mmCIF file of C-alpha atoms in Angstrom:
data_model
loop_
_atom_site.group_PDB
_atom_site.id
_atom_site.type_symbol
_atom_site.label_atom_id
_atom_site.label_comp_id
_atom_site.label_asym_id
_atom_site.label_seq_id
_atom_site.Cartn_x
_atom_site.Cartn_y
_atom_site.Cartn_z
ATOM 1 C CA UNK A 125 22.071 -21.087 29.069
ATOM 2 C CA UNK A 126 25.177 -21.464 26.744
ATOM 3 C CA UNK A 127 23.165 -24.008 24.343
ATOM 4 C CA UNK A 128 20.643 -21.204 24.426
ATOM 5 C CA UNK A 129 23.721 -18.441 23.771
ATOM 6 C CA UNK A 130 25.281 -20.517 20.592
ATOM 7 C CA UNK A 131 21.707 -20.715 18.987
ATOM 8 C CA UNK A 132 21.319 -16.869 19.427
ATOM 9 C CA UNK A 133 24.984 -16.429 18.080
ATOM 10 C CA UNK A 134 24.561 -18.746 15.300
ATOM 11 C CA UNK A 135 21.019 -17.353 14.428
ATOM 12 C CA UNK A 136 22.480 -13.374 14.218
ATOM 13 C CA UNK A 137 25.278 -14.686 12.027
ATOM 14 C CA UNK A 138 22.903 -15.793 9.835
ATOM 15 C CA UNK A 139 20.619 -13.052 9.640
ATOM 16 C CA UNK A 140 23.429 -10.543 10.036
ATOM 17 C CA UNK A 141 24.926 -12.755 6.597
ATOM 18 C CA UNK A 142 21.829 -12.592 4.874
ATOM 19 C CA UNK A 143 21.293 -9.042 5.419
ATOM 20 C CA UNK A 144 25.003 -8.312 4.176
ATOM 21 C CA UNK A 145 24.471 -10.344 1.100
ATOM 22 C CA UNK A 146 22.316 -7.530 -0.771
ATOM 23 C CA UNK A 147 26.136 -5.658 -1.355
ATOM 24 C CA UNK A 148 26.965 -8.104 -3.722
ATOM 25 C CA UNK A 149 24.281 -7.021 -6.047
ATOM 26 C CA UNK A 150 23.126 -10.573 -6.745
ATOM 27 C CA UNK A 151 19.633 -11.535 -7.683
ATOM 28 C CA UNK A 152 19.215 -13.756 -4.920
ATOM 29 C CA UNK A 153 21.023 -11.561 -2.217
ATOM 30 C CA UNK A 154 17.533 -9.911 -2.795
ATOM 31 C CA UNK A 155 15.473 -12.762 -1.594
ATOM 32 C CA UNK A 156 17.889 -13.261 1.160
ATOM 33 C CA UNK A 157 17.545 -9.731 2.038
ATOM 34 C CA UNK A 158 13.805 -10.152 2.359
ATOM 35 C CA UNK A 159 14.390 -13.375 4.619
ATOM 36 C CA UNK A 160 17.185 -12.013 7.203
ATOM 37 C CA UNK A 161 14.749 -11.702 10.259
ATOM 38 C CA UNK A 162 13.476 -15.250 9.736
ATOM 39 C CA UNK A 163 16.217 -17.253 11.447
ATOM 40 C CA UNK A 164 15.834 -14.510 14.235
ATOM 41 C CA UNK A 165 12.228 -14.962 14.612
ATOM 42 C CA UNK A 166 12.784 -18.680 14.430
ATOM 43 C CA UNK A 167 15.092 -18.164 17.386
ATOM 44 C CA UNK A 168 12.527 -16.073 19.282
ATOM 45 C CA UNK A 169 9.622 -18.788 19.057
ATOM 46 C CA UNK A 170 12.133 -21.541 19.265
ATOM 47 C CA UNK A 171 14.362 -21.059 22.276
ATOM 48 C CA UNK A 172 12.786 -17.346 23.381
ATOM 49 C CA UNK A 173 12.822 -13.371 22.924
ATOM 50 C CA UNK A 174 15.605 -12.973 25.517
ATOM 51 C CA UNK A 175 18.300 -15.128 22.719
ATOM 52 C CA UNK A 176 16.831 -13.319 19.837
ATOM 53 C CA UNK A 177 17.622 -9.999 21.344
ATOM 54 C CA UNK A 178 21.266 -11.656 22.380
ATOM 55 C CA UNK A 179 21.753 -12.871 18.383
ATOM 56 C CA UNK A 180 20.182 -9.366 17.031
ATOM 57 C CA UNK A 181 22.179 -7.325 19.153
ATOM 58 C CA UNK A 182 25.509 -9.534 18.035
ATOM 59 C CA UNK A 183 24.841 -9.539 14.792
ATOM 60 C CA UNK A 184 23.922 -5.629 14.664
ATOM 61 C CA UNK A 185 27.345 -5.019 16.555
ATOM 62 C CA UNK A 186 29.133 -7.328 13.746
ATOM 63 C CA UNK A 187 27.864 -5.029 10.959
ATOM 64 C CA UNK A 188 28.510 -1.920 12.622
ATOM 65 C CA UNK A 189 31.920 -2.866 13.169
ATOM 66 C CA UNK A 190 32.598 -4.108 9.462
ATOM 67 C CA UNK A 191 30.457 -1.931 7.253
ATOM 68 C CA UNK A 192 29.909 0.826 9.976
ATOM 69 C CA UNK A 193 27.572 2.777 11.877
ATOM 70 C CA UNK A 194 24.626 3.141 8.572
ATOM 71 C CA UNK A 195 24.618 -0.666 8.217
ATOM 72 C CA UNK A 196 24.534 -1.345 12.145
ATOM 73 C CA UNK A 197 21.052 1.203 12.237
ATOM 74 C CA UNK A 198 19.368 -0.520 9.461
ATOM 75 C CA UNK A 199 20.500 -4.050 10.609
ATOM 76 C CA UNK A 200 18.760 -2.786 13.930
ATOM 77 C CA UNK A 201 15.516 -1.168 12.308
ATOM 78 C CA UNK A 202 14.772 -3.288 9.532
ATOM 79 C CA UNK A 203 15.421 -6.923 10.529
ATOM 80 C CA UNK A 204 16.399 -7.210 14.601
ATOM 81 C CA UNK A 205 13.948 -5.099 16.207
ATOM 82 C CA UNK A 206 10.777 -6.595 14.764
ATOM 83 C CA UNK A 207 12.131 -10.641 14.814
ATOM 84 C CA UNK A 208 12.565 -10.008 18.648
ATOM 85 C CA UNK A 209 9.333 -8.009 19.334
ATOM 86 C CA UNK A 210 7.030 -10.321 16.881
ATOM 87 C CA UNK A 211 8.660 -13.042 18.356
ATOM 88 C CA UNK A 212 8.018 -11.706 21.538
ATOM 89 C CA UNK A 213 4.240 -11.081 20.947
ATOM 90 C CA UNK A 214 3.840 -14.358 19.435
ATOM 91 C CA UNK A 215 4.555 -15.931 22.462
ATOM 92 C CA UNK A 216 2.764 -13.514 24.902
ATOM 93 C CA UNK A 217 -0.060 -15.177 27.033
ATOM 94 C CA UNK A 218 -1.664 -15.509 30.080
ATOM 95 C CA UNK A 219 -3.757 -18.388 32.203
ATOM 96 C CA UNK A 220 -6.964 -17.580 32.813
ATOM 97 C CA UNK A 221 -9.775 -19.903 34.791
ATOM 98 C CA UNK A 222 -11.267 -22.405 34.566
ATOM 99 C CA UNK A 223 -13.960 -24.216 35.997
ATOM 100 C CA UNK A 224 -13.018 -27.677 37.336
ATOM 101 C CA UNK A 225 -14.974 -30.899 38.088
ATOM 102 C CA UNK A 226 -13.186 -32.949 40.182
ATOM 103 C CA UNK A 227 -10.169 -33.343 42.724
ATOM 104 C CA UNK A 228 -7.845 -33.271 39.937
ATOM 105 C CA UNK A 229 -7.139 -29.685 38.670
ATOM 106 C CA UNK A 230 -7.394 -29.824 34.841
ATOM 107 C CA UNK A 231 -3.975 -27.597 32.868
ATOM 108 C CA UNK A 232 -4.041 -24.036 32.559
ATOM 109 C CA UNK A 233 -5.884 -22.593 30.029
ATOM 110 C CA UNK A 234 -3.571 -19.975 28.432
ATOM 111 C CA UNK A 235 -5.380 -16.470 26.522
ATOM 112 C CA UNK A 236 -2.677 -15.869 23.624
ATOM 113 C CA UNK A 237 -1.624 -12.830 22.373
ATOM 114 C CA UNK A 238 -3.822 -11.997 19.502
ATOM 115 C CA UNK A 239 -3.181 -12.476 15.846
ATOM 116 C CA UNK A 240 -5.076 -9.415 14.389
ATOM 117 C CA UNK A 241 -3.012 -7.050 16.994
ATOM 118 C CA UNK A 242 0.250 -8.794 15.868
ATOM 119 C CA UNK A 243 -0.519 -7.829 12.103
ATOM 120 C CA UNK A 244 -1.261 -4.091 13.259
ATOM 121 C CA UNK A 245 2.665 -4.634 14.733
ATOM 122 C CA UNK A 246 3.719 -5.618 10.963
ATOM 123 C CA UNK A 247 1.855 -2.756 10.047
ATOM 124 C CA UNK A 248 3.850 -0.201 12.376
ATOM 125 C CA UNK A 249 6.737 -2.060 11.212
ATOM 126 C CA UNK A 250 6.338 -1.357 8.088
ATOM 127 C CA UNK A 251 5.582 2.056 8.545
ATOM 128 C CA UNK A 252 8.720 2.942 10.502
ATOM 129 C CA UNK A 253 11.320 0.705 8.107
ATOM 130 C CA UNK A 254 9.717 2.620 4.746
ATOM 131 C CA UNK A 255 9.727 6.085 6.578
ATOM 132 C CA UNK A 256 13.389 5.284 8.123
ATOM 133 C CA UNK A 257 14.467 4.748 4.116
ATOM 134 C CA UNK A 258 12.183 7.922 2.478
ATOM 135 C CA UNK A 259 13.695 10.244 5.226
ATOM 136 C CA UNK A 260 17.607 9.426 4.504
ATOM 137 C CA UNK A 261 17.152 10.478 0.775
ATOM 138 C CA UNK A 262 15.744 14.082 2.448
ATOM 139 C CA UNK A 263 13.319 15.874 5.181
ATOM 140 C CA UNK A 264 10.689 17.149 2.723
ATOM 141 C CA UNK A 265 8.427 15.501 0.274
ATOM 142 C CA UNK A 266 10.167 17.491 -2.435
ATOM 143 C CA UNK A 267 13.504 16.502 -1.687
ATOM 144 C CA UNK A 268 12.645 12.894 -1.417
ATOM 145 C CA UNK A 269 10.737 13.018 -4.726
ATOM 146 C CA UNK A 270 13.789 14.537 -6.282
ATOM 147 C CA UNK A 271 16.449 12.455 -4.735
ATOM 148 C CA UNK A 272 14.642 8.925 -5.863
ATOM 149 C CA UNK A 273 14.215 10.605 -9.487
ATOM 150 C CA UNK A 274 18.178 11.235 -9.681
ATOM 151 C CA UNK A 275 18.650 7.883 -8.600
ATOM 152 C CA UNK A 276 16.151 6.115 -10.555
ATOM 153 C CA UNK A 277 17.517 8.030 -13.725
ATOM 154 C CA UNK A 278 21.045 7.274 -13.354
ATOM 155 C CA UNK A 279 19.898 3.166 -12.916
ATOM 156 C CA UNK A 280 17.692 3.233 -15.936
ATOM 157 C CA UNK A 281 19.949 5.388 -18.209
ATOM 158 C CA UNK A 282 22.924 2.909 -17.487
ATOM 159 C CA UNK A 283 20.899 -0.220 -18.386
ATOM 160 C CA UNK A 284 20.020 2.092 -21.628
ATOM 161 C CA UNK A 285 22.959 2.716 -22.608
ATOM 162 C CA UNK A 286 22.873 6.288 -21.442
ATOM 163 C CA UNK A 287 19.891 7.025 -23.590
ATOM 164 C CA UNK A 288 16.780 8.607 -22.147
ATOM 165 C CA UNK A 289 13.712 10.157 -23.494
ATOM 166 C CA UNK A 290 10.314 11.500 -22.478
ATOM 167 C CA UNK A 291 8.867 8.161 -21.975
ATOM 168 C CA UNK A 292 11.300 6.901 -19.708
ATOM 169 C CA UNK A 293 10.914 10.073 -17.561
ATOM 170 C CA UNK A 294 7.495 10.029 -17.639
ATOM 171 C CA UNK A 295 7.700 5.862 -16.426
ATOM 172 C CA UNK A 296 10.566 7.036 -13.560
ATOM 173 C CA UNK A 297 7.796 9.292 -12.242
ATOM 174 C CA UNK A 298 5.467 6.873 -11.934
ATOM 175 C CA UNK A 299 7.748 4.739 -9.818
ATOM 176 C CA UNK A 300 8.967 7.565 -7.583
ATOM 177 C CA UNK A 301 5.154 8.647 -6.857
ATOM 178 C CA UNK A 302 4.676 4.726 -6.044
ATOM 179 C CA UNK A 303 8.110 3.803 -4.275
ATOM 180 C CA UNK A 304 6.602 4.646 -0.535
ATOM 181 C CA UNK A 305 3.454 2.469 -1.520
ATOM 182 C CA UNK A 306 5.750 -0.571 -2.760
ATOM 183 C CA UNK A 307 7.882 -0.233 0.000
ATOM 184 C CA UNK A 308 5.266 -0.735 3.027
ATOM 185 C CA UNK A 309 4.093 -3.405 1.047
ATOM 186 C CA UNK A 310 6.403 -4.913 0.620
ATOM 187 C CA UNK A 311 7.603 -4.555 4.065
ATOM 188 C CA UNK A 312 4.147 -6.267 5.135
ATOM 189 C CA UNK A 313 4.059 -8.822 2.748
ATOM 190 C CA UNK A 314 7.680 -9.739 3.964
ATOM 191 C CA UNK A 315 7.590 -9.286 7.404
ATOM 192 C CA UNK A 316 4.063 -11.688 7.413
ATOM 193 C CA UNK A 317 5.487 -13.924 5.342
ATOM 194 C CA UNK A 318 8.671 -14.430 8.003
ATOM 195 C CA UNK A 319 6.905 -14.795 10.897
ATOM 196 C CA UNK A 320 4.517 -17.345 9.420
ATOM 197 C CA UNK A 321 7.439 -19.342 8.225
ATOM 198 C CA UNK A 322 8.998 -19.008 11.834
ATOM 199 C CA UNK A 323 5.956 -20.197 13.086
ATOM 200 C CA UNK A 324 6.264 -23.354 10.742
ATOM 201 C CA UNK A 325 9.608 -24.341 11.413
ATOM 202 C CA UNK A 326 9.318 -23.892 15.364
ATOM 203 C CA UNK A 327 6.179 -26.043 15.023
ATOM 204 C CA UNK A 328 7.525 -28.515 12.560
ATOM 205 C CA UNK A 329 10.536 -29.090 15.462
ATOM 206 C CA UNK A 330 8.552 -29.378 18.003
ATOM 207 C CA UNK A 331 9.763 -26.166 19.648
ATOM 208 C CA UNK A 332 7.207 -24.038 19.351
ATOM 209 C CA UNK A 333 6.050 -22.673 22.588
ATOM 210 C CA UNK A 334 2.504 -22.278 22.116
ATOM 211 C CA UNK A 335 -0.345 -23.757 20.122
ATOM 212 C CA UNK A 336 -0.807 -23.093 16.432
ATOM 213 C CA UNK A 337 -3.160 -20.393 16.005
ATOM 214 C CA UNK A 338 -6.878 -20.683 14.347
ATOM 215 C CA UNK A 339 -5.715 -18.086 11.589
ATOM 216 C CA UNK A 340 -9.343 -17.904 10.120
ATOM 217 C CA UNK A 341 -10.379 -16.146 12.923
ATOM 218 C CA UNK A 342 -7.822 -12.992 12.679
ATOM 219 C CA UNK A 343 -9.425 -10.401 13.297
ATOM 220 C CA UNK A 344 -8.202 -6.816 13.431
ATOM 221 C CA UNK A 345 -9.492 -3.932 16.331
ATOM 222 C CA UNK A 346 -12.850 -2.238 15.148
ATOM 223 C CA UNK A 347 -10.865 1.079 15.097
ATOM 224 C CA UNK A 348 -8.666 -0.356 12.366
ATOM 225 C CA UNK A 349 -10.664 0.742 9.374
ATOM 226 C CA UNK A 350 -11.443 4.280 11.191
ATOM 227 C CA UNK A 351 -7.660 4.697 11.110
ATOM 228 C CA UNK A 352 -7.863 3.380 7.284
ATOM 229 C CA UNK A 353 -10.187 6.108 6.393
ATOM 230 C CA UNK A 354 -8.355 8.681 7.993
ATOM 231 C CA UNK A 355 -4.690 7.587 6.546
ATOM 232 C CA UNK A 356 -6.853 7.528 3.071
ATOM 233 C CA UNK A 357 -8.246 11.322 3.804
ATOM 234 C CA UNK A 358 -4.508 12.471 4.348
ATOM 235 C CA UNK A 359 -3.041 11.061 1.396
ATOM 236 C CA UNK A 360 -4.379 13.728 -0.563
ATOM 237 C CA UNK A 361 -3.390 17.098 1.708
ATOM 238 C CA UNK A 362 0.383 16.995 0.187
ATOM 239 C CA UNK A 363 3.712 17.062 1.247
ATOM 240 C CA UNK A 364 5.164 14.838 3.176
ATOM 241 C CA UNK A 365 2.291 14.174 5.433
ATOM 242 C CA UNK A 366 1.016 12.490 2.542
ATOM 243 C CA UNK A 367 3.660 10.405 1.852
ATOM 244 C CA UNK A 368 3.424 8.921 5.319
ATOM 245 C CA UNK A 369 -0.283 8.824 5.072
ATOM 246 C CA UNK A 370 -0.172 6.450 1.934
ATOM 247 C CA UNK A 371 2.563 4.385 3.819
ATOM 248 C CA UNK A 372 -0.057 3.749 6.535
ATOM 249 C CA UNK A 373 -2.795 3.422 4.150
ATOM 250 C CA UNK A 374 -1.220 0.914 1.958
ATOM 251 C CA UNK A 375 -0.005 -1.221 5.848
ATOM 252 C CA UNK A 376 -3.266 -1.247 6.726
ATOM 253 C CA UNK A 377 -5.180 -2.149 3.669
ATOM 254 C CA UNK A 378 -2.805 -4.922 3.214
ATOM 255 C CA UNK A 379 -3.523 -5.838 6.990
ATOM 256 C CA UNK A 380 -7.089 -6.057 5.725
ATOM 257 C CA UNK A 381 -5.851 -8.313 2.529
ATOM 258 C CA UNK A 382 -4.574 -10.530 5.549
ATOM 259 C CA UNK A 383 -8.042 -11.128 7.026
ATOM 260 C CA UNK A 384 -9.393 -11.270 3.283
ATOM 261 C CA UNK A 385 -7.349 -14.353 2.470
ATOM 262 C CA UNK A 386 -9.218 -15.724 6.488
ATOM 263 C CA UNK A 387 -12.568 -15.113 5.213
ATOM 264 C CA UNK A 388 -11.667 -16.998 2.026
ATOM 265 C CA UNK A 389 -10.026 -19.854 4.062
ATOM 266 C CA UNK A 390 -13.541 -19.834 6.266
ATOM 267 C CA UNK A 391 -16.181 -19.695 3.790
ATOM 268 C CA UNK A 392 -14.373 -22.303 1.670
ATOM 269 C CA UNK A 393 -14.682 -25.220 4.423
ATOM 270 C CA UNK A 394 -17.603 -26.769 2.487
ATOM 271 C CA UNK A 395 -16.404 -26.882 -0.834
ATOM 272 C CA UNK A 396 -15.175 -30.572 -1.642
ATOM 273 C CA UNK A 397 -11.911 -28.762 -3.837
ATOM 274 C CA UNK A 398 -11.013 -26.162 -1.312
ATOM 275 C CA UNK A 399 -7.488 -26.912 -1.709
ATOM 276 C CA UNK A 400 -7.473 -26.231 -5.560
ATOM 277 C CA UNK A 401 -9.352 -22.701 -5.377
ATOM 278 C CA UNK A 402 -7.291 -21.686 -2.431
ATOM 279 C CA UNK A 403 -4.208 -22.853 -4.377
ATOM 280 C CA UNK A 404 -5.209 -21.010 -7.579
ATOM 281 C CA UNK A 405 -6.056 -17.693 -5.576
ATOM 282 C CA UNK A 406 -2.788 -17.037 -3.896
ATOM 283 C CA UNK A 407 -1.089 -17.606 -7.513
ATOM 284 C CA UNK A 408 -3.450 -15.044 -9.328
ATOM 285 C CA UNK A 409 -2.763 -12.668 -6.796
ATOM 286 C CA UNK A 410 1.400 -13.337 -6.196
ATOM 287 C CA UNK A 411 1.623 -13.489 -10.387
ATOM 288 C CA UNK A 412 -1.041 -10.245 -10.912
ATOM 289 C CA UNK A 413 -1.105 -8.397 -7.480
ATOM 290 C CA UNK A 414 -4.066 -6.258 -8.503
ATOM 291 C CA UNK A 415 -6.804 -8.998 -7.489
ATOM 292 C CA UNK A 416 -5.380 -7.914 -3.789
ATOM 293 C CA UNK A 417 -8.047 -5.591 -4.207
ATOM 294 C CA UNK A 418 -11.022 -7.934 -4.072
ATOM 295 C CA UNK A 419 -9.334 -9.793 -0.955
ATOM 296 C CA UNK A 420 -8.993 -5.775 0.772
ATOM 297 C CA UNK A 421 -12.680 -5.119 -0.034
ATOM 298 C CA UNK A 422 -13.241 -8.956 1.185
ATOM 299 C CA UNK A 423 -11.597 -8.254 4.506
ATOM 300 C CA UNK A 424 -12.961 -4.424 4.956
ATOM 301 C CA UNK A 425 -16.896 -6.215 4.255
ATOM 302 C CA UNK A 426 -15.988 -8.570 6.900
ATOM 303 C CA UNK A 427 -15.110 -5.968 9.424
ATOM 304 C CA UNK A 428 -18.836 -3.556 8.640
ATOM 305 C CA UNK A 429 -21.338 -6.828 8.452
ATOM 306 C CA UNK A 430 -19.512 -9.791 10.001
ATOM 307 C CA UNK A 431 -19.092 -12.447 6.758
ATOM 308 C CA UNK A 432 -17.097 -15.332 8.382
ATOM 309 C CA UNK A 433 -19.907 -14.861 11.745
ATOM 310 C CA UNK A 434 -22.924 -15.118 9.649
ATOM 311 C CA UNK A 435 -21.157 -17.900 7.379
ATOM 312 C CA UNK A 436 -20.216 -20.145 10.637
ATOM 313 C CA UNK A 437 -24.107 -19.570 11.858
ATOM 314 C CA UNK A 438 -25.403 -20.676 8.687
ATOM 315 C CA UNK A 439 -23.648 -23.986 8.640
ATOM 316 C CA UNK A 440 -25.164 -27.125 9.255
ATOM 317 C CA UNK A 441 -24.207 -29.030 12.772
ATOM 318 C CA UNK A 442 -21.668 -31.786 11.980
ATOM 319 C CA UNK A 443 -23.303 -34.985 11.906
ATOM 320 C CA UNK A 444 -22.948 -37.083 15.106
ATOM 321 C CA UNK A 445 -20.376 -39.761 14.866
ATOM 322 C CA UNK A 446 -22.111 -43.264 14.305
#
């Protein structure tokens, strides 16, 4: 119990660090920003939710007390809450039977958590961490809008020199009408990105507390792309209803990016140079972004007709081993 105590401690310093580090205004304080609930969600899969909570809840405390009360809510929010409840996820499971030839009883079977539900987590995730930040610049959509304008402004006019003109203005409004869109995701992108890395390291250590999932076959809940549609519908009725709307919208079509990139990783097991088109698919879309699209419409095809099903039927048996 106390090896289990200095891990937690030692695992909320270093988040709690790595979260502080984005005062200093440093380029990389950013990337360790993004990366402050990885060493709790390593924590979580490595030695159990129970000493993630113990380092979140330290670390949280830690930051309240130096930077005060704003710094210990966000800490809480944006990095603690979700290592310990992904984390926590992650690792659910439960036995379930098996039929048994013999005196011997064979291991328990164990039914894991599933992977699709854990990215609709990341997806309320990101949903509360980018409405917690839209709702402390104001309470309406106009007040928001107004509030990231002013700040926007004042940024770009001091790297200008002061100077702005009609096409600046006309560029800072095209950020603040996409800020709540690059926020969730970015919060998804993140937030995946963390716990697969967690899920790595544990692994790679040996202390990973459950088997490595098949990834290809994520799936997400049939009522995933009902909720898409509606999100999509309410995007367009104004006000701040809509601002939340294209915060879910833009969670869940990224959640649908997520099974994209499994229905590429499943209909590429034949090709002899899977490794190279894989490779050269996740750099188009982390150096352009906007071939995300295809892998959305990839993963929203696959939910309506089935793609990585009818794929997996239409492959040849493997050849019996001589």
């Amino acid at each position: 119990m106390i090896a289990i105590f200095i891990v937690a401690i030692a695992a909320g310093a270093a988040s709690g660090l790595m979260f502080a580090s984005v005062i200093s205004g440093e380029l990389i304080s950013l990337l360790l920003f993004y990366l402050a609930p990885l060493p709790l969600m390593v924590t979580a899969l490595g030695w159990g939710p129970l000493a993630a909570a113990i380092g979140g809840i330290a670390a949280a405390a830690g930051l309240g007390a130096i930077f005060g009360l704003p710094y210990c809510i966000a800490f809480a929010v944006i990095v603690a809450l979700p290592g310990w409840w992904l984390g926590h996820l992650a690792l659910l499971g439960r036995p379930i039977e098996s039929a048994t030839d013999g005196a011997e009883s064979a291991p328990p079977q164990f039914e894991w958590y599933p992977v699709g539900r854990i990215v609709l987590w990341i997806a309320a995730f990101a949903l509360i961490t980018t409405t917690a930040a839209l709702l402390t610049l104001g309470s309406d959509a106009e007040t928001i809008h107004v509030a990231m304008r002013r700040g926007l402004l004042r940024i770009i006019s001091a790297a200008a020199d002061g100077q702005t003109g009609g096409d600046i203005e006309r560029f800072v409004d095209v950020m603040v009408a996409m800020a709540p869109i690059a926020g969730s995701m970015v919060a998804m992108v993140t937030l995946t990105l963390n716990l697969w890395l967690a899920g790595k390291v544990t692994q790679t250590s040996g202390r990973l507390n459950r088997p490595w999932p098949d990834l290809r076959a994520t799936a997400l809940p049939p009522m995933t792309l009902v909720a898409l549609l509606v999100a999509l519908g309410l995007s367009f009725v104004g006000g701040l209803l809509a601002i939340l709307a294209q915060v879910v919208s833009t969670a869940l079509m990224i959640a649908f990016a997520i099974i994209g990139f499994a229905v590429l990783h499943t209909v590429t097991l034949s090709l002899n140079s899977r490794g190279f088109w894989l490779f050269c698919t996740y750099a188009i879309v982390v150096v352009f972004a906007w071939p995300l699209a295809a892998l959305i419409a990839l993963g929203i095809a696959d939910a309506l007709f089935g793609l990585r099903q009818r794929y997996l039927r239409s492959r040849p048996p493997p050849l019996p081993a001589s």
